C-alpha atoms as one frame of an Amber mdcrd trajectory, in Angstrom:
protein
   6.110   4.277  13.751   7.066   2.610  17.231   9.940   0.444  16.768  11.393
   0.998  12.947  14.897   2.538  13.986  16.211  -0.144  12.348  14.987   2.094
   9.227  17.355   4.380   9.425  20.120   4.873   7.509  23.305   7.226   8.587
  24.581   8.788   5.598  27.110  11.095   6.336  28.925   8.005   8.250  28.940
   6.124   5.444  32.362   4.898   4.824  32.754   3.340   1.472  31.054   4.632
  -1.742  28.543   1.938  -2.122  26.722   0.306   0.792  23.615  -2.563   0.710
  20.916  -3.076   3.310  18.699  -5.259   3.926  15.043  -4.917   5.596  12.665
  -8.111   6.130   9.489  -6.460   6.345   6.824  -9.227   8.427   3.690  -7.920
   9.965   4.691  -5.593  12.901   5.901  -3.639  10.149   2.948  -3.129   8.686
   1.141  -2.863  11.804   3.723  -0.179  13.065   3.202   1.370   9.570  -0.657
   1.695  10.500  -1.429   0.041   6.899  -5.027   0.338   6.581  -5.342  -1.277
   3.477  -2.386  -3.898   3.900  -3.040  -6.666   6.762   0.410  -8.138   7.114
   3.084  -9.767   5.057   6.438 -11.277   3.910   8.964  -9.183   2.171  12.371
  -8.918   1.616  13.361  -4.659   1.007  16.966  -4.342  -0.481  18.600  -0.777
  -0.345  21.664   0.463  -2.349  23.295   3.416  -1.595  25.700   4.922  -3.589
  27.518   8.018  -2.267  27.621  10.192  -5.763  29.699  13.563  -5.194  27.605
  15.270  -2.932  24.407  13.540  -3.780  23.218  10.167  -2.344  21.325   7.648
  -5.003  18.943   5.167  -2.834  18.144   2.518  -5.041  15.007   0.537  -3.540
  13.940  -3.190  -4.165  11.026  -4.758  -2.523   9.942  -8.714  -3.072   7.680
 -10.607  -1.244   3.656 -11.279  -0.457   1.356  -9.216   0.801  -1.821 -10.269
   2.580  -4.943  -7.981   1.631  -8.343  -8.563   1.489 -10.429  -9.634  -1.348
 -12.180  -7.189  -2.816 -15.408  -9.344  -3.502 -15.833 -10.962   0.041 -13.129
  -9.352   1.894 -11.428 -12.479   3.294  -7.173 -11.914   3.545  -5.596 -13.405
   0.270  -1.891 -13.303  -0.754  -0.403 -11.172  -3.110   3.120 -11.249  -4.635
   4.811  -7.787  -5.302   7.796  -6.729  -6.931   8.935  -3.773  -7.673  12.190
  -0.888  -8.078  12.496   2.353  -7.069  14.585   5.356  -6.719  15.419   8.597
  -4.693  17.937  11.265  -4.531  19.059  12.819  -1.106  21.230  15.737  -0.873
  22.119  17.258   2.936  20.720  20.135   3.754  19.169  23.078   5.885  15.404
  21.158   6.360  13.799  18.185   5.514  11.947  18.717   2.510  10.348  16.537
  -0.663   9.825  17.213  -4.203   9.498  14.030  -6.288  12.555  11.745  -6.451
  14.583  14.192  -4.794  14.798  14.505  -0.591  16.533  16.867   1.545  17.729
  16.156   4.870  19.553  17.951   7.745  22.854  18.024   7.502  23.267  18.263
  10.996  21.274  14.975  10.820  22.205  13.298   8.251  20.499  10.464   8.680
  17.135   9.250   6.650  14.343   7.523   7.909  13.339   4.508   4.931  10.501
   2.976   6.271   7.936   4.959   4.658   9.966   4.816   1.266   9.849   1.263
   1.599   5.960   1.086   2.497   5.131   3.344  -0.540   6.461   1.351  -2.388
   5.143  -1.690  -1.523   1.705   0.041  -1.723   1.936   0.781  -5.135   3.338
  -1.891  -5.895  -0.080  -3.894  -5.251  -2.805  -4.223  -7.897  -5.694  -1.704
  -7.593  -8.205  -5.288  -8.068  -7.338  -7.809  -5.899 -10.437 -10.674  -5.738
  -9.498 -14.297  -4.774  -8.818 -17.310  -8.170 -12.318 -18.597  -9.256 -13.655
 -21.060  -6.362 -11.066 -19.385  -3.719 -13.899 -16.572  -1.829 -15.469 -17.203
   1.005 -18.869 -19.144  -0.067 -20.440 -18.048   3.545 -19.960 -14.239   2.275
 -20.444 -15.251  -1.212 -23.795 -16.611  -0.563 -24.994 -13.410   1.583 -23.711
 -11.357  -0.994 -26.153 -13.427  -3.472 -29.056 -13.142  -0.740 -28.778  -9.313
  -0.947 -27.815  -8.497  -4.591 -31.274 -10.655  -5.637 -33.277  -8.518  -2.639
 -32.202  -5.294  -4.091 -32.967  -5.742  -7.571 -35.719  -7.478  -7.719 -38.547
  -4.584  -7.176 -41.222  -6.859  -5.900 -42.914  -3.607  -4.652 -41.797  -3.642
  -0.606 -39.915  -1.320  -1.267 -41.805   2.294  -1.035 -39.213   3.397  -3.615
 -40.121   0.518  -6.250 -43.995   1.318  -6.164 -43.004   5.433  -7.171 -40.824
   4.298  -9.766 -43.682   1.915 -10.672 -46.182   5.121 -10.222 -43.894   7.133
 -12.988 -43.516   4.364 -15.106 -47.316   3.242 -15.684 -47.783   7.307 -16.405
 -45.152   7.581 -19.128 -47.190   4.244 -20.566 -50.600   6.270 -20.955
């Protein structure tokens, strides 16, 4: 994650009780993210935190579009994403995780958002993603025609076919 200090937020210098940031996320992010299944974007990733006794409330907001590809012919489409979400942090000995609550260093005391922000965003994007009716790629489209036909066919050049053929003729007599 070359290049995301801008990520991180300094809690224990915090001086009012309430503080708002604001993270444009464009494709070095994601590329600095090493998003496998997310091939850029444009996204706007609001942060409130609210200083809460000894507790810190991060209250995360991401808008925007993602690019992805299409699950049918795998050319990038756009994809709009919204969506909230929420973490406690408390200071302490180590770094740990559990759920929606986060423990830092206190000697630290400083958190590191940019993965909080890309999970987020990750699950924030639909599990199907295929392109509007007449929007995939009709080069891939056709291919994917040209083999689905091939395969299903069983015109008998295919050594498997003719066994299946074998078995089938025997279960006639």
């Amino acid at each position: 994650m070359r290049g995301q200090e801008r990520f991180i937020i300094d809690l224990k210098g915090m001086k009012e009780e309430k503080a708002l940031f604001k993270f444009e996320l464009r494709n070095d992010y994601f590329e600095a993210m090493e998003a496998k299944d997310i091939n850029g974007g444009t996204l706007q990733a609001l942060v409130e935190v609210s200083k809460v006794g000894d507790a810190y409330l991060l209250d995360f907001q991401v808008e925007g579009v993602v690019v992805v590809p299409c699950d049918i012919c795998l050319a990038d489409m756009e994809v709009t994403v919204a969506d909230k979400s929420k973490i406690e942090v408390r200071l302490g000995e180590d770094y740990q995780e559990d759920g929606d609550l986060v423990i830092i260093p206190e000697e630290e005391g400083t958190i590191d958002v940019a993965w909080f922000i890309y999970e987020l965003v990750a699950l924030a994007i639909p599990t199907r993603h295929v392109h509007d009716d007449g929007d995939c790629d009709p080069v891939m489209l056709r291919k994917l025609e040209e083999l689905s036909a091939s395969d299903n066919e069983g015109d008998g050049n295919d050594p498997r076919w003719r066994e299946l053929e074998k078995i089938k003729s025997t279960f006639k007599e």
